[in-house]
Amino acid sequence: VTPVALTIAGSDPSGGAGLQADLKTFHRFGVYGEAVVTLITAQNTQTVSRIEILSPDLVRDQIAAVIADIPPGAAKTGALGNRAVVEAVAELADDFTFPLVVDPVFLSTSGSSLLDEAGRTALAEKLLPRAYLLTPNLEEATILAGFEVEDLASMRRAAEVIASLGPRNVLIKGGHLKTEAVDVLLLQSGKIVEFYAARLTTRHTHGTGCSYAAGITAELAKGTQLEEAVGRAKRFITQAIRQAPGLGSGTGPLNHAV
Ligand code: PXL
């Protein structure tokens, strides 16, 4: 049977991040992709000029429609915009029979807010307890943990604190570390696994977080165990950054076809 993955995320018309990045990544992993839109951005590799968040009702109806007909083997959330959309997704997630990866997207690559303050609180209180995996970067981990997350030691501590918010597994992404790109995975068993990659010097990292979480989601949809799923997605994202096509005059996209 064809594996299926679902993304519930925002649109990036420049194609590097958001649901466009997720769909390209699903395809690259041999998984049929479905996409529910939460918000629409007007943006390019330089800036986000406008954001319009859809009504929670419309988000709910999209999810209900696809799940009733082509249920995915795994799903992920990206930008959710505001509290109402977070709550709509959380309510439906209660009945999900497949793993949910929550990428806590707070800011766009260029720094615009993709989830307001009330939305972040709702995400922590309502969505995280329903998440199989949470994938914060250092900045998001800092907000969720309540202390500065800036090196391997604080990543390990933050993973424990964030796990207490409810997600069964936590992956803190260290792509913004000054030394190496180390990611810390805290499994529900209590085991910590670390994934290393050399730090790449490039400005073309637009959509890295989305694409990494999408790769993990695709592997989970295929039935791959979490540790192996993260390892495969990490190798993909490292190659995709390394072979970025160099498009745009700002923070350019990755090569999703590696
Ligand atoms: O990479 C985070 C992200 C998620 N979703 C949308 C985005 C971005 C980053 O720019 O635009 C729609």
PDB file of C-alpha atoms in Angstrom, residues 24-169:
ATOM      1  CA  LYS A  24       8.157  18.193  -1.776  1.00  0.00           C
ATOM      2  CA  THR A  25       9.767  16.348   1.117  1.00  0.00           C
ATOM      3  CA  PHE A  26       6.970  13.765   1.355  1.00  0.00           C
ATOM      4  CA  HIS A  27       7.373  13.127  -2.372  1.00  0.00           C
ATOM      5  CA  ARG A  28      11.141  12.770  -2.027  1.00  0.00           C
ATOM      6  CA  PHE A  29      10.588  10.085   0.634  1.00  0.00           C
ATOM      7  CA  GLY A  30       8.189   8.148  -1.589  1.00  0.00           C
ATOM      8  CA  VAL A  31       5.136   9.122   0.427  1.00  0.00           C
ATOM      9  CA  TYR A  32       1.844  10.433  -0.950  1.00  0.00           C
ATOM     10  CA  GLY A  33       1.312  13.935   0.497  1.00  0.00           C
ATOM     11  CA  GLU A  34      -1.828  15.688   1.705  1.00  0.00           C
ATOM     12  CA  ALA A  35      -1.872  19.348   2.782  1.00  0.00           C
ATOM     13  CA  VAL A  36      -4.356  21.262   4.926  1.00  0.00           C
ATOM     14  CA  VAL A  37      -3.801  25.049   4.760  1.00  0.00           C
ATOM     15  CA  THR A  38      -3.846  27.039   8.017  1.00  0.00           C
ATOM     16  CA  LEU A  39      -2.634  30.412   6.814  1.00  0.00           C
ATOM     17  CA  ILE A  40      -1.425  32.095   3.658  1.00  0.00           C
ATOM     18  CA  THR A  41       1.703  34.222   3.566  1.00  0.00           C
ATOM     19  CA  ALA A  42       2.861  36.607   0.892  1.00  0.00           C
ATOM     20  CA  GLN A  43       6.622  36.092   1.017  1.00  0.00           C
ATOM     21  CA  ASN A  44       9.831  35.483  -0.868  1.00  0.00           C
ATOM     22  CA  THR A  45      13.370  34.605   0.231  1.00  0.00           C
ATOM     23  CA  GLN A  46      13.780  38.126   1.620  1.00  0.00           C
ATOM     24  CA  THR A  47      10.663  38.957   3.584  1.00  0.00           C
ATOM     25  CA  VAL A  48       7.119  38.083   4.639  1.00  0.00           C
ATOM     26  CA  SER A  49       4.906  40.998   3.569  1.00  0.00           C
ATOM     27  CA  ARG A  50       1.505  39.696   4.603  1.00  0.00           C
ATOM     28  CA  ILE A  51      -0.148  36.867   6.560  1.00  0.00           C
ATOM     29  CA  GLU A  52      -3.803  35.872   6.510  1.00  0.00           C
ATOM     30  CA  ILE A  53      -4.934  33.156   8.922  1.00  0.00           C
ATOM     31  CA  LEU A  54      -7.876  31.012   7.807  1.00  0.00           C
ATOM     32  CA  SER A  55     -10.941  30.510  10.002  1.00  0.00           C
ATOM     33  CA  PRO A  56     -10.616  27.602  12.469  1.00  0.00           C
ATOM     34  CA  ASP A  57     -13.758  26.186  10.917  1.00  0.00           C
ATOM     35  CA  LEU A  58     -12.211  25.959   7.477  1.00  0.00           C
ATOM     36  CA  VAL A  59      -9.101  24.297   8.916  1.00  0.00           C
ATOM     37  CA  ARG A  60     -11.297  21.815  10.792  1.00  0.00           C
ATOM     38  CA  ASP A  61     -13.344  20.987   7.681  1.00  0.00           C
ATOM     39  CA  GLN A  62     -10.211  20.398   5.589  1.00  0.00           C
ATOM     40  CA  ILE A  63      -8.779  17.985   8.148  1.00  0.00           C
ATOM     41  CA  ALA A  64     -12.083  16.142   8.568  1.00  0.00           C
ATOM     42  CA  ALA A  65     -12.470  15.817   4.787  1.00  0.00           C
ATOM     43  CA  VAL A  66      -9.082  14.258   4.083  1.00  0.00           C
ATOM     44  CA  ILE A  67      -9.025  12.038   7.140  1.00  0.00           C
ATOM     45  CA  ALA A  68     -12.437  10.560   6.364  1.00  0.00           C
ATOM     46  CA  ASP A  69     -11.293   9.530   2.887  1.00  0.00           C
ATOM     47  CA  ILE A  70      -7.513   9.055   2.727  1.00  0.00           C
ATOM     48  CA  PRO A  71      -6.334   8.635   6.324  1.00  0.00           C
ATOM     49  CA  PRO A  72      -2.588   9.312   6.677  1.00  0.00           C
ATOM     50  CA  GLY A  73      -0.071   7.068   8.394  1.00  0.00           C
ATOM     51  CA  ALA A  74       1.390  10.146  10.107  1.00  0.00           C
ATOM     52  CA  ALA A  75       0.738  13.897  10.223  1.00  0.00           C
ATOM     53  CA  LYS A  76       2.652  17.044  11.077  1.00  0.00           C
ATOM     54  CA  THR A  77       1.701  20.579  12.016  1.00  0.00           C
ATOM     55  CA  GLY A  78       3.634  23.689  10.985  1.00  0.00           C
ATOM     56  CA  ALA A  79       2.550  27.327  11.276  1.00  0.00           C
ATOM     57  CA  LEU A  80      -0.864  27.533  12.962  1.00  0.00           C
ATOM     58  CA  GLY A  81      -1.282  31.321  13.262  1.00  0.00           C
ATOM     59  CA  ASN A  82      -3.438  31.819  16.335  1.00  0.00           C
ATOM     60  CA  ARG A  83      -5.132  30.206  19.307  1.00  0.00           C
ATOM     61  CA  ALA A  84      -8.388  29.388  17.511  1.00  0.00           C
ATOM     62  CA  VAL A  85      -6.598  27.319  14.854  1.00  0.00           C
ATOM     63  CA  VAL A  86      -4.432  25.572  17.465  1.00  0.00           C
ATOM     64  CA  GLU A  87      -7.563  24.627  19.401  1.00  0.00           C
ATOM     65  CA  ALA A  88      -9.355  23.370  16.286  1.00  0.00           C
ATOM     66  CA  VAL A  89      -6.387  21.156  15.392  1.00  0.00           C
ATOM     67  CA  ALA A  90      -5.988  19.945  18.991  1.00  0.00           C
ATOM     68  CA  GLU A  91      -9.645  18.951  19.183  1.00  0.00           C
ATOM     69  CA  LEU A  92      -9.415  16.825  16.046  1.00  0.00           C
ATOM     70  CA  ALA A  93      -6.027  15.433  17.087  1.00  0.00           C
ATOM     71  CA  ASP A  94      -7.782  13.756  19.993  1.00  0.00           C
ATOM     72  CA  ASP A  95      -9.160  11.206  17.525  1.00  0.00           C
ATOM     73  CA  PHE A  96      -6.018  10.776  15.406  1.00  0.00           C
ATOM     74  CA  THR A  97      -5.077   7.101  15.216  1.00  0.00           C
ATOM     75  CA  PHE A  98      -1.654   7.926  13.708  1.00  0.00           C
ATOM     76  CA  PRO A  99       1.415   9.733  15.125  1.00  0.00           C
ATOM     77  CA  LEU A 100       1.360  13.551  15.110  1.00  0.00           C
ATOM     78  CA  VAL A 101       4.608  15.501  14.711  1.00  0.00           C
ATOM     79  CA  VAL A 102       4.296  19.056  16.038  1.00  0.00           C
ATOM     80  CA  ASP A 103       6.833  21.532  14.654  1.00  0.00           C
ATOM     81  CA  PRO A 104       6.272  24.535  16.940  1.00  0.00           C
ATOM     82  CA  VAL A 105       6.663  27.217  14.283  1.00  0.00           C
ATOM     83  CA  PHE A 106       6.657  30.562  16.102  1.00  0.00           C
ATOM     84  CA  LEU A 107       8.562  32.716  13.604  1.00  0.00           C
ATOM     85  CA  SER A 108       9.205  32.652   9.870  1.00  0.00           C
ATOM     86  CA  THR A 109      12.810  32.348   8.698  1.00  0.00           C
ATOM     87  CA  SER A 110      12.805  36.126   8.182  1.00  0.00           C
ATOM     88  CA  GLY A 111      11.399  36.804  11.657  1.00  0.00           C
ATOM     89  CA  SER A 112       7.636  37.382  11.247  1.00  0.00           C
ATOM     90  CA  SER A 113       5.320  35.869  13.865  1.00  0.00           C
ATOM     91  CA  LEU A 114       3.520  32.761  12.616  1.00  0.00           C
ATOM     92  CA  LEU A 115       1.892  32.040  16.010  1.00  0.00           C
ATOM     93  CA  ASP A 116       0.852  34.751  18.447  1.00  0.00           C
ATOM     94  CA  GLU A 117       1.322  34.698  22.232  1.00  0.00           C
ATOM     95  CA  ALA A 118      -2.108  33.212  23.008  1.00  0.00           C
ATOM     96  CA  GLY A 119      -1.492  30.613  20.302  1.00  0.00           C
ATOM     97  CA  ARG A 120       1.793  29.561  21.903  1.00  0.00           C
ATOM     98  CA  THR A 121       0.048  29.065  25.236  1.00  0.00           C
ATOM     99  CA  ALA A 122      -2.717  27.026  23.582  1.00  0.00           C
ATOM    100  CA  LEU A 123      -0.098  24.979  21.732  1.00  0.00           C
ATOM    101  CA  ALA A 124       1.661  24.134  24.995  1.00  0.00           C
ATOM    102  CA  GLU A 125      -1.558  23.365  26.870  1.00  0.00           C
ATOM    103  CA  LYS A 126      -3.693  21.639  24.246  1.00  0.00           C
ATOM    104  CA  LEU A 127      -1.610  20.372  21.341  1.00  0.00           C
ATOM    105  CA  LEU A 128       1.599  19.188  23.015  1.00  0.00           C
ATOM    106  CA  PRO A 129      -0.156  16.547  25.148  1.00  0.00           C
ATOM    107  CA  ARG A 130      -1.410  15.038  21.867  1.00  0.00           C
ATOM    108  CA  ALA A 131       1.963  15.106  20.079  1.00  0.00           C
ATOM    109  CA  TYR A 132       3.992  11.982  19.377  1.00  0.00           C
ATOM    110  CA  LEU A 133       7.031  14.128  18.583  1.00  0.00           C
ATOM    111  CA  LEU A 134       7.825  17.830  19.129  1.00  0.00           C
ATOM    112  CA  THR A 135      10.612  19.381  17.042  1.00  0.00           C
ATOM    113  CA  PRO A 136      11.670  22.799  18.411  1.00  0.00           C
ATOM    114  CA  ASN A 137      14.777  24.660  17.250  1.00  0.00           C
ATOM    115  CA  LEU A 138      16.951  26.447  19.848  1.00  0.00           C
ATOM    116  CA  GLU A 139      14.809  29.583  19.850  1.00  0.00           C
ATOM    117  CA  GLU A 140      11.547  27.673  20.205  1.00  0.00           C
ATOM    118  CA  ALA A 141      13.067  25.419  22.859  1.00  0.00           C
ATOM    119  CA  THR A 142      14.136  28.534  24.794  1.00  0.00           C
ATOM    120  CA  ILE A 143      10.552  29.835  24.789  1.00  0.00           C
ATOM    121  CA  LEU A 144       9.053  26.449  25.713  1.00  0.00           C
ATOM    122  CA  ALA A 145      11.614  25.563  28.405  1.00  0.00           C
ATOM    123  CA  GLY A 146      11.788  29.036  29.921  1.00  0.00           C
ATOM    124  CA  PHE A 147      15.589  29.251  29.950  1.00  0.00           C
ATOM    125  CA  GLU A 148      18.285  29.935  27.367  1.00  0.00           C
ATOM    126  CA  VAL A 149      18.955  26.882  25.193  1.00  0.00           C
ATOM    127  CA  GLU A 150      22.296  27.482  23.529  1.00  0.00           C
ATOM    128  CA  ASP A 151      24.561  24.460  23.882  1.00  0.00           C
ATOM    129  CA  LEU A 152      24.442  20.690  24.202  1.00  0.00           C
ATOM    130  CA  ALA A 153      24.054  20.713  27.994  1.00  0.00           C
ATOM    131  CA  SER A 154      21.102  23.124  27.952  1.00  0.00           C
ATOM    132  CA  MET A 155      19.545  21.198  25.038  1.00  0.00           C
ATOM    133  CA  ARG A 156      19.573  18.017  27.116  1.00  0.00           C
ATOM    134  CA  ARG A 157      18.031  19.824  30.100  1.00  0.00           C
ATOM    135  CA  ALA A 158      15.431  21.564  27.923  1.00  0.00           C
ATOM    136  CA  ALA A 159      14.377  18.285  26.315  1.00  0.00           C
ATOM    137  CA  GLU A 160      13.442  16.932  29.772  1.00  0.00           C
ATOM    138  CA  VAL A 161      11.523  20.094  30.726  1.00  0.00           C
ATOM    139  CA  ILE A 162       9.691  20.234  27.380  1.00  0.00           C
ATOM    140  CA  ALA A 163       8.809  16.528  27.574  1.00  0.00           C
ATOM    141  CA  SER A 164       6.966  17.322  30.812  1.00  0.00           C
ATOM    142  CA  LEU A 165       4.570  19.489  28.723  1.00  0.00           C
ATOM    143  CA  GLY A 166       3.220  16.288  27.213  1.00  0.00           C
ATOM    144  CA  PRO A 167       4.840  15.306  23.890  1.00  0.00           C
ATOM    145  CA  ARG A 168       5.908  11.683  24.001  1.00  0.00           C
ATOM    146  CA  ASN A 169       9.253  12.355  22.314  1.00  0.00           C
TER     147      ASN A 169
END
